[in-house]
mmCIF file with all atom_site columns, C-alpha atoms in Angstrom:
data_model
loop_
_atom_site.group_PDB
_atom_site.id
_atom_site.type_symbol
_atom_site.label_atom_id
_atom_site.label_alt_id
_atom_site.label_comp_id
_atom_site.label_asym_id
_atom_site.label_entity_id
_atom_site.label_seq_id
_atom_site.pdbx_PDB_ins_code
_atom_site.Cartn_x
_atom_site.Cartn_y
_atom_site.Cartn_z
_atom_site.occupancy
_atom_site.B_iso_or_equiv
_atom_site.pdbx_formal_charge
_atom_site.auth_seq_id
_atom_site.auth_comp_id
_atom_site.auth_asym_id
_atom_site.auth_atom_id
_atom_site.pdbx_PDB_model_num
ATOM 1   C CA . UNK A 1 1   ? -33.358 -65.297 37.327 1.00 59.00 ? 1   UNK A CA 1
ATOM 2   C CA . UNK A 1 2   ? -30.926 -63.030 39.036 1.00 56.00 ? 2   UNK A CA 1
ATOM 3   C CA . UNK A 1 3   ? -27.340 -62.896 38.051 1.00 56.00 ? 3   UNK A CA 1
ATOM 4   C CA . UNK A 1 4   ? -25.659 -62.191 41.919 1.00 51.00 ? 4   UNK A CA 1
ATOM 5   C CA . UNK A 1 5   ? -28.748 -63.801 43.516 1.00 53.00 ? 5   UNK A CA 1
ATOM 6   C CA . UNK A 1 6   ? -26.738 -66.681 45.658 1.00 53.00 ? 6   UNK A CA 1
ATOM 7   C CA . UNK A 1 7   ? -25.250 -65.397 48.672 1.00 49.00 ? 7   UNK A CA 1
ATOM 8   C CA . UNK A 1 8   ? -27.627 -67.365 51.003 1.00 52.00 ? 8   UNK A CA 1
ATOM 9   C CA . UNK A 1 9   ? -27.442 -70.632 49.361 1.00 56.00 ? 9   UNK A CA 1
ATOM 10  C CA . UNK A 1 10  ? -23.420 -70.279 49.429 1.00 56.00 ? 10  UNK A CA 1
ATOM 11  C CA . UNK A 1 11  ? -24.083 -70.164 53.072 1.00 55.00 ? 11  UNK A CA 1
ATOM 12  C CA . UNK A 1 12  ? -25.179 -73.364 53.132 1.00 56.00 ? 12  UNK A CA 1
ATOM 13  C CA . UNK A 1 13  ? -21.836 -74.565 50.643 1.00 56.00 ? 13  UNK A CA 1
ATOM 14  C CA . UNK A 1 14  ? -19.550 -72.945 53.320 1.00 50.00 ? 14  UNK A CA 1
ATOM 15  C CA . UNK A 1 15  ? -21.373 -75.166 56.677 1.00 57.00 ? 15  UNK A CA 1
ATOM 16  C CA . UNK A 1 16  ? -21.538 -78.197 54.677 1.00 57.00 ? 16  UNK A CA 1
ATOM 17  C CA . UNK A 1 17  ? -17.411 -77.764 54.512 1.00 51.00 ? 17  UNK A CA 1
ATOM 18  C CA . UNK A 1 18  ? -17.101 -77.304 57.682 1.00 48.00 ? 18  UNK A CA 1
ATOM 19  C CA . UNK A 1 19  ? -19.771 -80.539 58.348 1.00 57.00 ? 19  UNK A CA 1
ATOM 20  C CA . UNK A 1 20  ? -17.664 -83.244 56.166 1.00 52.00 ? 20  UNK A CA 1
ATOM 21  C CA . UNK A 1 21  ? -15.577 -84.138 58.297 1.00 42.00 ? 21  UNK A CA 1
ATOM 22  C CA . UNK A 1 22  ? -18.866 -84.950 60.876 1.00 49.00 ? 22  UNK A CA 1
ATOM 23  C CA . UNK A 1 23  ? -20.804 -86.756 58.389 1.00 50.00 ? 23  UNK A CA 1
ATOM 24  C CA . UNK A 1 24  ? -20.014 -90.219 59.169 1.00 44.00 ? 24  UNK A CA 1
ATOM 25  C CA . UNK A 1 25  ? -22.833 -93.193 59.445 1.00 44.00 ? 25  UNK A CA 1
ATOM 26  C CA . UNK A 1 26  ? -25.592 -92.193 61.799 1.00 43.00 ? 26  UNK A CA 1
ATOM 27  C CA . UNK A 1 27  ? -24.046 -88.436 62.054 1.00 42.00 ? 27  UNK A CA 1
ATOM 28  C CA . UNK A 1 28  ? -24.134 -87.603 58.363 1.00 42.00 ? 28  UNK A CA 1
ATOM 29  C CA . UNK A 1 29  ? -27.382 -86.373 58.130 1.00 40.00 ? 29  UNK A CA 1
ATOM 30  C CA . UNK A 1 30  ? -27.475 -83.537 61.139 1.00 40.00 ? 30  UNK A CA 1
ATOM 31  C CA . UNK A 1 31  ? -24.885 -81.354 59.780 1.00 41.00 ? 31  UNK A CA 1
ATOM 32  C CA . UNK A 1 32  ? -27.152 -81.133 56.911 1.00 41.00 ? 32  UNK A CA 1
ATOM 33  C CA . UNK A 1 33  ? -30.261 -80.103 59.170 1.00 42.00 ? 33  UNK A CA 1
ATOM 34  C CA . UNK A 1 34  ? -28.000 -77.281 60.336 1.00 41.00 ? 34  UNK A CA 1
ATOM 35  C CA . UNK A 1 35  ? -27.573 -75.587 57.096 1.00 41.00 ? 35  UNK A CA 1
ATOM 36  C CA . UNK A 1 36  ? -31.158 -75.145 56.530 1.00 42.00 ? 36  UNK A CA 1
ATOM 37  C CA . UNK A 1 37  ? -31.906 -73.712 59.748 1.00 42.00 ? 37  UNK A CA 1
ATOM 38  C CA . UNK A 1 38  ? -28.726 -71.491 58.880 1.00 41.00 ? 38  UNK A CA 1
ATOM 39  C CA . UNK A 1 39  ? -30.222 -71.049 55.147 1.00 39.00 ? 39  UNK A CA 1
ATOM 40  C CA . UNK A 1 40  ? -33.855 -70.151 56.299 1.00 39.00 ? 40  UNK A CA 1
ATOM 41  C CA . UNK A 1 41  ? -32.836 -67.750 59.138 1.00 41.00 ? 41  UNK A CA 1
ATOM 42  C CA . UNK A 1 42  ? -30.482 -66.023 56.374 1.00 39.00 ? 42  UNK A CA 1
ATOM 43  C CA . UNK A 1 43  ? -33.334 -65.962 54.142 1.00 36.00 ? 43  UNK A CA 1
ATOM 44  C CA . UNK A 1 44  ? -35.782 -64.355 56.234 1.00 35.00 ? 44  UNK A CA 1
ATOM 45  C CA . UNK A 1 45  ? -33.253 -61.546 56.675 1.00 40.00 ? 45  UNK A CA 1
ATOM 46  C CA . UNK A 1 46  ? -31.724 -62.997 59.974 1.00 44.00 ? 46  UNK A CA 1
ATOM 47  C CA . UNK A 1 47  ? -34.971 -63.448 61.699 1.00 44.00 ? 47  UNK A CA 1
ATOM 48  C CA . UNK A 1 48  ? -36.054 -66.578 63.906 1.00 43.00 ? 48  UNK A CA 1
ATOM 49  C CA . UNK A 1 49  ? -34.115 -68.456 66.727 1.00 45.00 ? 49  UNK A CA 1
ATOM 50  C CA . UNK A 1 50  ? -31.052 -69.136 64.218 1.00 45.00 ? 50  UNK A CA 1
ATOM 51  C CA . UNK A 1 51  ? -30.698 -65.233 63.929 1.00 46.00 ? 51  UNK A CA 1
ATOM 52  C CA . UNK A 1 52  ? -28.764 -65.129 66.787 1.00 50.00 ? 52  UNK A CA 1
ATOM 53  C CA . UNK A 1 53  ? -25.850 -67.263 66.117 1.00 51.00 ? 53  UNK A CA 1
ATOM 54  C CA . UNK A 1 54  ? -22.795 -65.180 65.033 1.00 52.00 ? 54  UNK A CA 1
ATOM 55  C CA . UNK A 1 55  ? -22.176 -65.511 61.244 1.00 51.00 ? 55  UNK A CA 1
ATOM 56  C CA . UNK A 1 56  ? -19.242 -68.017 60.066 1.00 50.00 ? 56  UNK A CA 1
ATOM 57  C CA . UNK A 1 57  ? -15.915 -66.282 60.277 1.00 53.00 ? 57  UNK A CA 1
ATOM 58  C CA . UNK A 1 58  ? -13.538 -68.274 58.718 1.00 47.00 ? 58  UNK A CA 1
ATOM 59  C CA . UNK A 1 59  ? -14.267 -67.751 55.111 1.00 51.00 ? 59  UNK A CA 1
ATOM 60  C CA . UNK A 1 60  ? -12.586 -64.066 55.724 1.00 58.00 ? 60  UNK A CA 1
ATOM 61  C CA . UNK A 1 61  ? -9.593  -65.604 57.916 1.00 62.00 ? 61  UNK A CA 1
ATOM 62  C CA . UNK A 1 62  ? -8.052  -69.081 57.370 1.00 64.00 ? 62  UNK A CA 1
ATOM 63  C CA . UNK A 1 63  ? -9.866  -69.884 53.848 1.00 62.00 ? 63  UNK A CA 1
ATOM 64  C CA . UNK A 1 64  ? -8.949  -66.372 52.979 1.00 67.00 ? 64  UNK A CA 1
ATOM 65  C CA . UNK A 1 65  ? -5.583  -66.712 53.487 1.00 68.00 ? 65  UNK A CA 1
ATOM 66  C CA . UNK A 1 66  ? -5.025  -70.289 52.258 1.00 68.00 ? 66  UNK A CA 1
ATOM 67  C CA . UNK A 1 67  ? -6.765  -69.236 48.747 1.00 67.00 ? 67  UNK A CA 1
ATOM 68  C CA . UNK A 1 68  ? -4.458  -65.975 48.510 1.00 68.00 ? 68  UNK A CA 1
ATOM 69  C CA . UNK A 1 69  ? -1.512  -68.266 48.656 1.00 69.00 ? 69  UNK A CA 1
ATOM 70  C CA . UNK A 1 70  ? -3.112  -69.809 45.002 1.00 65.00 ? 70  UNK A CA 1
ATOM 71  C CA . UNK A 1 71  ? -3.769  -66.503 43.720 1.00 68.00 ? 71  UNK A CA 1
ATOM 72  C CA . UNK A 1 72  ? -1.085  -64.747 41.402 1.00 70.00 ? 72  UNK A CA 1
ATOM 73  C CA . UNK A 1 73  ? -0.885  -60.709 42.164 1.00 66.00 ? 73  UNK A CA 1
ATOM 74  C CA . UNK A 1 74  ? -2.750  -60.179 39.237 1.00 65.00 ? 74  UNK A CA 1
ATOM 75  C CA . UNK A 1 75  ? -5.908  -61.924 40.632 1.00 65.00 ? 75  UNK A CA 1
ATOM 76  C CA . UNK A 1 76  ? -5.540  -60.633 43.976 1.00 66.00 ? 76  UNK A CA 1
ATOM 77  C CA . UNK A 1 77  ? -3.132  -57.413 44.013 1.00 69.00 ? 77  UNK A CA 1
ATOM 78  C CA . UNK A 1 78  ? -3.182  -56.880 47.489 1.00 70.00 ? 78  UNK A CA 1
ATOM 79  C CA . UNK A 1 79  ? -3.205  -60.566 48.998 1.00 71.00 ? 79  UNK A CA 1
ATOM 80  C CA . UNK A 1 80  ? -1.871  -62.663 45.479 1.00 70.00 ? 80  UNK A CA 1
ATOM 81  C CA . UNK A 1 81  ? 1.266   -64.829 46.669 1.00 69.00 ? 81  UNK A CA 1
ATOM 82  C CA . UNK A 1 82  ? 1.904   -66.705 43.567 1.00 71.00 ? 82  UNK A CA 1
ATOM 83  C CA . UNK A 1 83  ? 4.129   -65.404 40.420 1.00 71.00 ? 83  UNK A CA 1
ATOM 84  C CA . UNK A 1 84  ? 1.959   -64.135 37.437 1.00 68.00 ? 84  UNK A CA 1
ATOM 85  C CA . UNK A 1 85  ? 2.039   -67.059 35.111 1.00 65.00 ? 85  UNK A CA 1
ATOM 86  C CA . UNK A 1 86  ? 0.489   -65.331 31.585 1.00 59.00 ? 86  UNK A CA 1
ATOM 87  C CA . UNK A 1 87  ? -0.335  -62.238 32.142 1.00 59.00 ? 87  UNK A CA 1
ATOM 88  C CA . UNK A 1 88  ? -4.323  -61.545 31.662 1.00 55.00 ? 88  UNK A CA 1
ATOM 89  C CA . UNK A 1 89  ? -3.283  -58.653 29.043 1.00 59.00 ? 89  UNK A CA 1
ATOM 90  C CA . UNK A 1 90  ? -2.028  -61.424 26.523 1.00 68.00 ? 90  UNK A CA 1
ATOM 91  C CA . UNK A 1 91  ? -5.206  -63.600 27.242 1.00 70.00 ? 91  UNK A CA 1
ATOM 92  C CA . UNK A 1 92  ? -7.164  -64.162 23.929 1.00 85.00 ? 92  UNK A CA 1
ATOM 93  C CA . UNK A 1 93  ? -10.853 -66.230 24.732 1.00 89.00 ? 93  UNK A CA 1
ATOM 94  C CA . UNK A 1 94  ? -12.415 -67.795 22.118 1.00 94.00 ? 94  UNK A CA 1
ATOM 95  C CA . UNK A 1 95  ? -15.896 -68.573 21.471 1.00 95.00 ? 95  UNK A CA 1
ATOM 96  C CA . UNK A 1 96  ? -14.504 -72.350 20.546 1.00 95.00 ? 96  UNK A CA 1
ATOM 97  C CA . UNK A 1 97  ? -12.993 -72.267 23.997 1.00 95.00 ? 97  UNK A CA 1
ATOM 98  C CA . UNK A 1 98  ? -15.795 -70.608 26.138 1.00 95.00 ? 98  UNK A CA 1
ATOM 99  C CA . UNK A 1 99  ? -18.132 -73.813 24.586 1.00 97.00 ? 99  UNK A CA 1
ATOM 100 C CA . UNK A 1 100 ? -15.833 -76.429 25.634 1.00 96.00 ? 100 UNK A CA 1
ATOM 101 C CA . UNK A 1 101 ? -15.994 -74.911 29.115 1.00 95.00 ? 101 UNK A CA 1
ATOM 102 C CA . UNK A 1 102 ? -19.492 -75.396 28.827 1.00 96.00 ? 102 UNK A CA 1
ATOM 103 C CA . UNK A 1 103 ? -19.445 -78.878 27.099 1.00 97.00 ? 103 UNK A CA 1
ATOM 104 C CA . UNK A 1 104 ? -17.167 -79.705 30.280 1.00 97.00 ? 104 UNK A CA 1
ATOM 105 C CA . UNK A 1 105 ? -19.007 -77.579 33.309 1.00 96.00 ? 105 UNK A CA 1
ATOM 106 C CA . UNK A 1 106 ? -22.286 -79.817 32.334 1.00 97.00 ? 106 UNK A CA 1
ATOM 107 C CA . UNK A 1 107 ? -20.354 -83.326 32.444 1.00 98.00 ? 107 UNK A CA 1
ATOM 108 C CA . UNK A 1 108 ? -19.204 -82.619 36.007 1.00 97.00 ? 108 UNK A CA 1
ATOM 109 C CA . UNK A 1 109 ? -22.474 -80.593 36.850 1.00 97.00 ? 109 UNK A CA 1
ATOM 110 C CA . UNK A 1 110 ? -24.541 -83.558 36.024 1.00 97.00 ? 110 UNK A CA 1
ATOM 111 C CA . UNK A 1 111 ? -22.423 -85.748 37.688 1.00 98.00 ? 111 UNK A CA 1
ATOM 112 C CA . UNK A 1 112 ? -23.145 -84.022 41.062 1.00 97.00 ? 112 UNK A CA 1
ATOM 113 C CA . UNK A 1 113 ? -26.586 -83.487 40.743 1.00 97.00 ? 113 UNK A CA 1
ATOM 114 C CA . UNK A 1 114 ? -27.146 -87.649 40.011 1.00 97.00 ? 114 UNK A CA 1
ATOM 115 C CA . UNK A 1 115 ? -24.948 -88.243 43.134 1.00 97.00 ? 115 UNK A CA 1
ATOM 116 C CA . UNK A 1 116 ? -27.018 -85.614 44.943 1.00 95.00 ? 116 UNK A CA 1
ATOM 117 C CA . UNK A 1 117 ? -30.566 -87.162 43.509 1.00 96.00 ? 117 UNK A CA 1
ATOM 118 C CA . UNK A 1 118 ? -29.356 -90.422 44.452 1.00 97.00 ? 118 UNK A CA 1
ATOM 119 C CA . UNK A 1 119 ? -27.871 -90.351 48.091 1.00 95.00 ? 119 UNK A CA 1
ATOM 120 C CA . UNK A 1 120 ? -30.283 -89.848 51.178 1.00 93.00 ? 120 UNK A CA 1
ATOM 121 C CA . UNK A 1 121 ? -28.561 -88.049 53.384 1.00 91.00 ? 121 UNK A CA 1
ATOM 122 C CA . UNK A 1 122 ? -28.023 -85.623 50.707 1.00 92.00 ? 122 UNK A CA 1
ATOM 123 C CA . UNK A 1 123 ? -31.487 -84.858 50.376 1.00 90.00 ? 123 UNK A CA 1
ATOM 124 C CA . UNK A 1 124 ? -31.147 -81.119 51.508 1.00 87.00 ? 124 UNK A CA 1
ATOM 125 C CA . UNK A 1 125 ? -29.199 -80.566 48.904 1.00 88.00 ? 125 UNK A CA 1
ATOM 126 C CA . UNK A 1 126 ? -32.208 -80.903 46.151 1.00 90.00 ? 126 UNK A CA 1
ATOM 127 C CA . UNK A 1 127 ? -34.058 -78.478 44.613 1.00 89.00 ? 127 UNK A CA 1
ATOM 128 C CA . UNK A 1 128 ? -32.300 -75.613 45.868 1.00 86.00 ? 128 UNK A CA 1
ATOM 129 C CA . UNK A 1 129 ? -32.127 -73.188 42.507 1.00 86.00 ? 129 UNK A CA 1
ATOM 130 C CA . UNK A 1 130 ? -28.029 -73.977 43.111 1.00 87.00 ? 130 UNK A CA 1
ATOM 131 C CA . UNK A 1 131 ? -28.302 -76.733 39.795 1.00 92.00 ? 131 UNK A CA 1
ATOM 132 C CA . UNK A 1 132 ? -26.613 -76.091 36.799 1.00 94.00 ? 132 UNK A CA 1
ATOM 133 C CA . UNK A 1 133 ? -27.044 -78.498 34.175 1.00 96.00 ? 133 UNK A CA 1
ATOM 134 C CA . UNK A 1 134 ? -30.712 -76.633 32.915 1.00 96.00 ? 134 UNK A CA 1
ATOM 135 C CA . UNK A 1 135 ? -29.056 -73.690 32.668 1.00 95.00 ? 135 UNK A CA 1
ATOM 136 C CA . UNK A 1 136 ? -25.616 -74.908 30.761 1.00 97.00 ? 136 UNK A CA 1
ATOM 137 C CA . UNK A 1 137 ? -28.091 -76.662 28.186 1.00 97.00 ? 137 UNK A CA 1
ATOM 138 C CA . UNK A 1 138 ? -29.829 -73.483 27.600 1.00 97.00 ? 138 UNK A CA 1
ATOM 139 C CA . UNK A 1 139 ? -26.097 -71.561 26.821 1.00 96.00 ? 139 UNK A CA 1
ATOM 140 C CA . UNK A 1 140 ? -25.085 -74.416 24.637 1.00 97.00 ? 140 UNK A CA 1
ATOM 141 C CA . UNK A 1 141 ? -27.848 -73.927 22.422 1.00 97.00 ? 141 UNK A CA 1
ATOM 142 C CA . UNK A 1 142 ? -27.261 -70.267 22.573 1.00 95.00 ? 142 UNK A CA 1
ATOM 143 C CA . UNK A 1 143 ? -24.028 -70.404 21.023 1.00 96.00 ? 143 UNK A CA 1
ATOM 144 C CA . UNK A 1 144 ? -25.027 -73.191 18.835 1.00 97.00 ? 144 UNK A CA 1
ATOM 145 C CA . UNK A 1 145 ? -27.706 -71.041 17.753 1.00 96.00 ? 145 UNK A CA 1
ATOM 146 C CA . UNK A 1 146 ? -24.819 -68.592 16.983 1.00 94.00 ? 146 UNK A CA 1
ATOM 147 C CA . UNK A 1 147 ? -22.805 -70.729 15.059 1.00 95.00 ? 147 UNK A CA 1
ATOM 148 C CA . UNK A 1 148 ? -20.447 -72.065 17.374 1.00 95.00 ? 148 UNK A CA 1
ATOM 149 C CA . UNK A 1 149 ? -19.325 -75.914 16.331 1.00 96.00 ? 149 UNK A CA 1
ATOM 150 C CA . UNK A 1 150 ? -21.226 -78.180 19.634 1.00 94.00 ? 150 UNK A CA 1
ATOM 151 C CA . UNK A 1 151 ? -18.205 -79.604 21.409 1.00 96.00 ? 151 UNK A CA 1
ATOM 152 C CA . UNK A 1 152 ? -17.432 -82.953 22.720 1.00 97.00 ? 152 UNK A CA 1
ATOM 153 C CA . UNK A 1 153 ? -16.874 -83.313 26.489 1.00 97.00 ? 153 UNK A CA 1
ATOM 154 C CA . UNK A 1 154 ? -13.180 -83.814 27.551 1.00 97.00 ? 154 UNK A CA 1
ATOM 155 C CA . UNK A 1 155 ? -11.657 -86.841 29.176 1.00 97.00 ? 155 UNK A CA 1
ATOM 156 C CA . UNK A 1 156 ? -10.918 -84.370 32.056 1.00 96.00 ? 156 UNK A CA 1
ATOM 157 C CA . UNK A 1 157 ? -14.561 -83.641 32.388 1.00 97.00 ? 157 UNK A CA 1
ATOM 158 C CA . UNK A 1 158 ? -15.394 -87.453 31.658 1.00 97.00 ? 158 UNK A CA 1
ATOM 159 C CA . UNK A 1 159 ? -13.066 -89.036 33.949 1.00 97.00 ? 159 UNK A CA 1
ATOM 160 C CA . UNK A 1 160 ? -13.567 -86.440 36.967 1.00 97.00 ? 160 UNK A CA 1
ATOM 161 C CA . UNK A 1 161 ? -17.266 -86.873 36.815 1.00 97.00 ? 161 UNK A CA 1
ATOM 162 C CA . UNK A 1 162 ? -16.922 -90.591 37.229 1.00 98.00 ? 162 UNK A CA 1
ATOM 163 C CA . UNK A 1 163 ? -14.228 -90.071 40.156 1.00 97.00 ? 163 UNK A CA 1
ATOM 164 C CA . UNK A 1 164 ? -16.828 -88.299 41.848 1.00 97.00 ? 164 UNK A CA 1
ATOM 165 C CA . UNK A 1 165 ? -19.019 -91.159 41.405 1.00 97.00 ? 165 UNK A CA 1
ATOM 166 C CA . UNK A 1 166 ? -16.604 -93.648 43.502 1.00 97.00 ? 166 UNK A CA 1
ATOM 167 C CA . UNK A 1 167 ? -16.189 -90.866 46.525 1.00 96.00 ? 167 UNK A CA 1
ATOM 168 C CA . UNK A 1 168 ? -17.645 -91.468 49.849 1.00 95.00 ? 168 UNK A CA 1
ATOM 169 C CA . UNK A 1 169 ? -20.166 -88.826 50.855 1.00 93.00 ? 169 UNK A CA 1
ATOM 170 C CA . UNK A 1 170 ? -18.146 -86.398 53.141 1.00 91.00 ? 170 UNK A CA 1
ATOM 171 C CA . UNK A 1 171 ? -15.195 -86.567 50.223 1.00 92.00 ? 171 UNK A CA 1
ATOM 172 C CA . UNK A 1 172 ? -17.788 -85.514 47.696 1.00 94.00 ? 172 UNK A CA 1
ATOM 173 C CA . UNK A 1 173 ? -19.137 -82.823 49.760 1.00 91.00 ? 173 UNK A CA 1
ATOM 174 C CA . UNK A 1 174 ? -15.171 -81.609 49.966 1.00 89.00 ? 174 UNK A CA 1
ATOM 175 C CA . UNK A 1 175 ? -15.647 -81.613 46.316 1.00 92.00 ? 175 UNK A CA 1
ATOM 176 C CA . UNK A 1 176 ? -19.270 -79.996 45.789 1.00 92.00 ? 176 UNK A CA 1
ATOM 177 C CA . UNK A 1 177 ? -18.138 -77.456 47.608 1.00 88.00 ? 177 UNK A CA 1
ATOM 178 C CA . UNK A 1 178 ? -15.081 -76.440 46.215 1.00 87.00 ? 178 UNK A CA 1
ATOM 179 C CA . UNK A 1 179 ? -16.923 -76.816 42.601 1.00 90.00 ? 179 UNK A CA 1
ATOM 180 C CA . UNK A 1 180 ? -19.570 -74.770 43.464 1.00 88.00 ? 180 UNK A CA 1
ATOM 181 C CA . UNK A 1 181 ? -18.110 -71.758 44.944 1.00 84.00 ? 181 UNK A CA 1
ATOM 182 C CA . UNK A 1 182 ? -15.018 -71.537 42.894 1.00 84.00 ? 182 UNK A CA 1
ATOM 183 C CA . UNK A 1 183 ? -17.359 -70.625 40.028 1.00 84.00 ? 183 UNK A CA 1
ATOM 184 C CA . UNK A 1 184 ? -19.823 -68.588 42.006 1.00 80.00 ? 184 UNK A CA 1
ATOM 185 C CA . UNK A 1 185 ? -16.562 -66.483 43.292 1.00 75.00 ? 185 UNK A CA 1
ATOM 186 C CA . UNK A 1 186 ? -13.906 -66.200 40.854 1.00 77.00 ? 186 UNK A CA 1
ATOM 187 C CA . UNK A 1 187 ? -15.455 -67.881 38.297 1.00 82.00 ? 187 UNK A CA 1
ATOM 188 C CA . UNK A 1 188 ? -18.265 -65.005 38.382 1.00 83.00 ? 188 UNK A CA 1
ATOM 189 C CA . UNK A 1 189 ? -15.294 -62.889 37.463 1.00 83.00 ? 189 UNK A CA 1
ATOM 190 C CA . UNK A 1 190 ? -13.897 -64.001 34.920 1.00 85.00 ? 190 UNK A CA 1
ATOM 191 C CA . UNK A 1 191 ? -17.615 -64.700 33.557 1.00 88.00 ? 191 UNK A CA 1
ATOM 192 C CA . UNK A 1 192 ? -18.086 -61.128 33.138 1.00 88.00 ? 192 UNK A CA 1
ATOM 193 C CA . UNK A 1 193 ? -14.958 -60.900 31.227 1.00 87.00 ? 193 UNK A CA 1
ATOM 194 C CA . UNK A 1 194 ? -15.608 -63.341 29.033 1.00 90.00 ? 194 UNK A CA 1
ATOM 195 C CA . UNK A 1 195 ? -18.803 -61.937 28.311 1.00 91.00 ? 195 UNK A CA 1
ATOM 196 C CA . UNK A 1 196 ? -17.505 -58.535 27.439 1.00 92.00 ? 196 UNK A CA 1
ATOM 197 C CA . UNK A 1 197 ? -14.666 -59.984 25.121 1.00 92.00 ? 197 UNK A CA 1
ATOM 198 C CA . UNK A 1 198 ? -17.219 -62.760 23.403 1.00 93.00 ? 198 UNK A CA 1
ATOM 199 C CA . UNK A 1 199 ? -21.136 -61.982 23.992 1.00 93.00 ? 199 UNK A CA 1
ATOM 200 C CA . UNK A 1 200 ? -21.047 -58.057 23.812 1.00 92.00 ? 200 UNK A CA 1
ATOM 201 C CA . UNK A 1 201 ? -22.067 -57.859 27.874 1.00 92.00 ? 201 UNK A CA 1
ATOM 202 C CA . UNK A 1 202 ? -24.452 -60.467 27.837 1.00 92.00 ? 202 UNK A CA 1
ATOM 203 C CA . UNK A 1 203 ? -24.678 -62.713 30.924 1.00 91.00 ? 203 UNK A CA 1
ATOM 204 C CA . UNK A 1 204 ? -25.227 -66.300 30.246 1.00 94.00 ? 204 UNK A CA 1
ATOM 205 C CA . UNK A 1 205 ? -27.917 -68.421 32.065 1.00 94.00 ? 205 UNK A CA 1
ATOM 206 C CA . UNK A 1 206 ? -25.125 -70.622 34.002 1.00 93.00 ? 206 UNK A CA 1
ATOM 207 C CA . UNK A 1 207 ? -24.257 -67.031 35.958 1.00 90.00 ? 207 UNK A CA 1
ATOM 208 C CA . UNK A 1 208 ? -28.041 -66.228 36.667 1.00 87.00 ? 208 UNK A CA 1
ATOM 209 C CA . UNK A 1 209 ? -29.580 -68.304 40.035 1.00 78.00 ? 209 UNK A CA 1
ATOM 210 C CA . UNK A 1 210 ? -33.231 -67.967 41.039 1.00 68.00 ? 210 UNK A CA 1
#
């Protein structure tokens, strides 16, 4: 398991965006045929037929500067537009905290691999080393191991996994999406911090992909 090993399957995360908005009755399942071909000519180091097509741009213009306008200065201190709210100095993690996050990540985690397992035209989307919920379990009994108190999932985590549950397919995919990369970007981040402060530098099986 590699802990930066995703780039190529956040490939496919960033198309399937861009596809929501086409997946609708007879169309929804093309978009999806796209990302592989995008996925395997990415994984084969940009060779095949698919190697050709110029590589998606917008993640570096109009995402990029619609998530700067979230991010405080101390996030982002070049492109941050928001005021700092509490400063990261005066941050104080917990190992209570860092479980419930956990407890919470698995909730919703399962929630999208069941919708995933159990839709069709989301078939693509199986199997592709991206799941979570293995790797949370194995981190939960880590710190349990460690003698950190188990935690009981949040109504937060409870109620947004069943939400998910209700949403037609292209509005879930909205939601996949943003789930998925916000903690293989940022969330990657402040990962590594938490490890340092709480696990003396060791790197937890939810931040390792195969």
């Amino acid at each position: 398991r590699h802990p930066t090993k995703f780039p190529v399957k956040m490939a496919a995360l960033v198309t399937l965006c861009v596809a929501a908005a086409a997946m609708q009755g007879g169309a929804r399942v093309a978009p999806l045929r796209g990302v592989r071909s995008h996925v395997t000519a990415s994984a084969m180091g940009g060779h095949g037929a698919a190697s050709k097509e110029p590589a998606v741009g917008f993640v570096q213009t109009e995402m990029r500067k619609a998530a700067m306008k979230l991010h405080t200065r101390e996030q982002a201190p070049k492109e941050g537009e928001q005021k700092s709210q509490t400063p990261m100095k005066q941050w104080a993690p917990t190992r209570a905290g860092y479980m419930q996050f956990l407890v919470d990540s698995q909730v919703v985690y399962g929630a999208m691999e069941e919708i995933v397992s159990a839709r069709p035209e989301l078939s693509l989307l199986r199997s592709t080393g991206l799941e979570r919920t293995t790797p949370l379990k194995l981190d939960i009994a880590l710190l349990i191991s460690e003698g950190c108190e188990a935690a009981t999932p949040t109504a937060i985590a409870t109620d947004y996994a069943s939400m998910l549950k209700t949403l037609p397919t292209p509005a879930f995919v909205c939601h996949f999406y943003n789930y998925y990369f916000a903690h293989t970007a940022g969330g990657r981040m402040i990962g590594k911090q938490l490890s340092d402060a709480l696990l003396e530098g060791r790197v937890l099986d939810f931040y390792k992909w195969d």
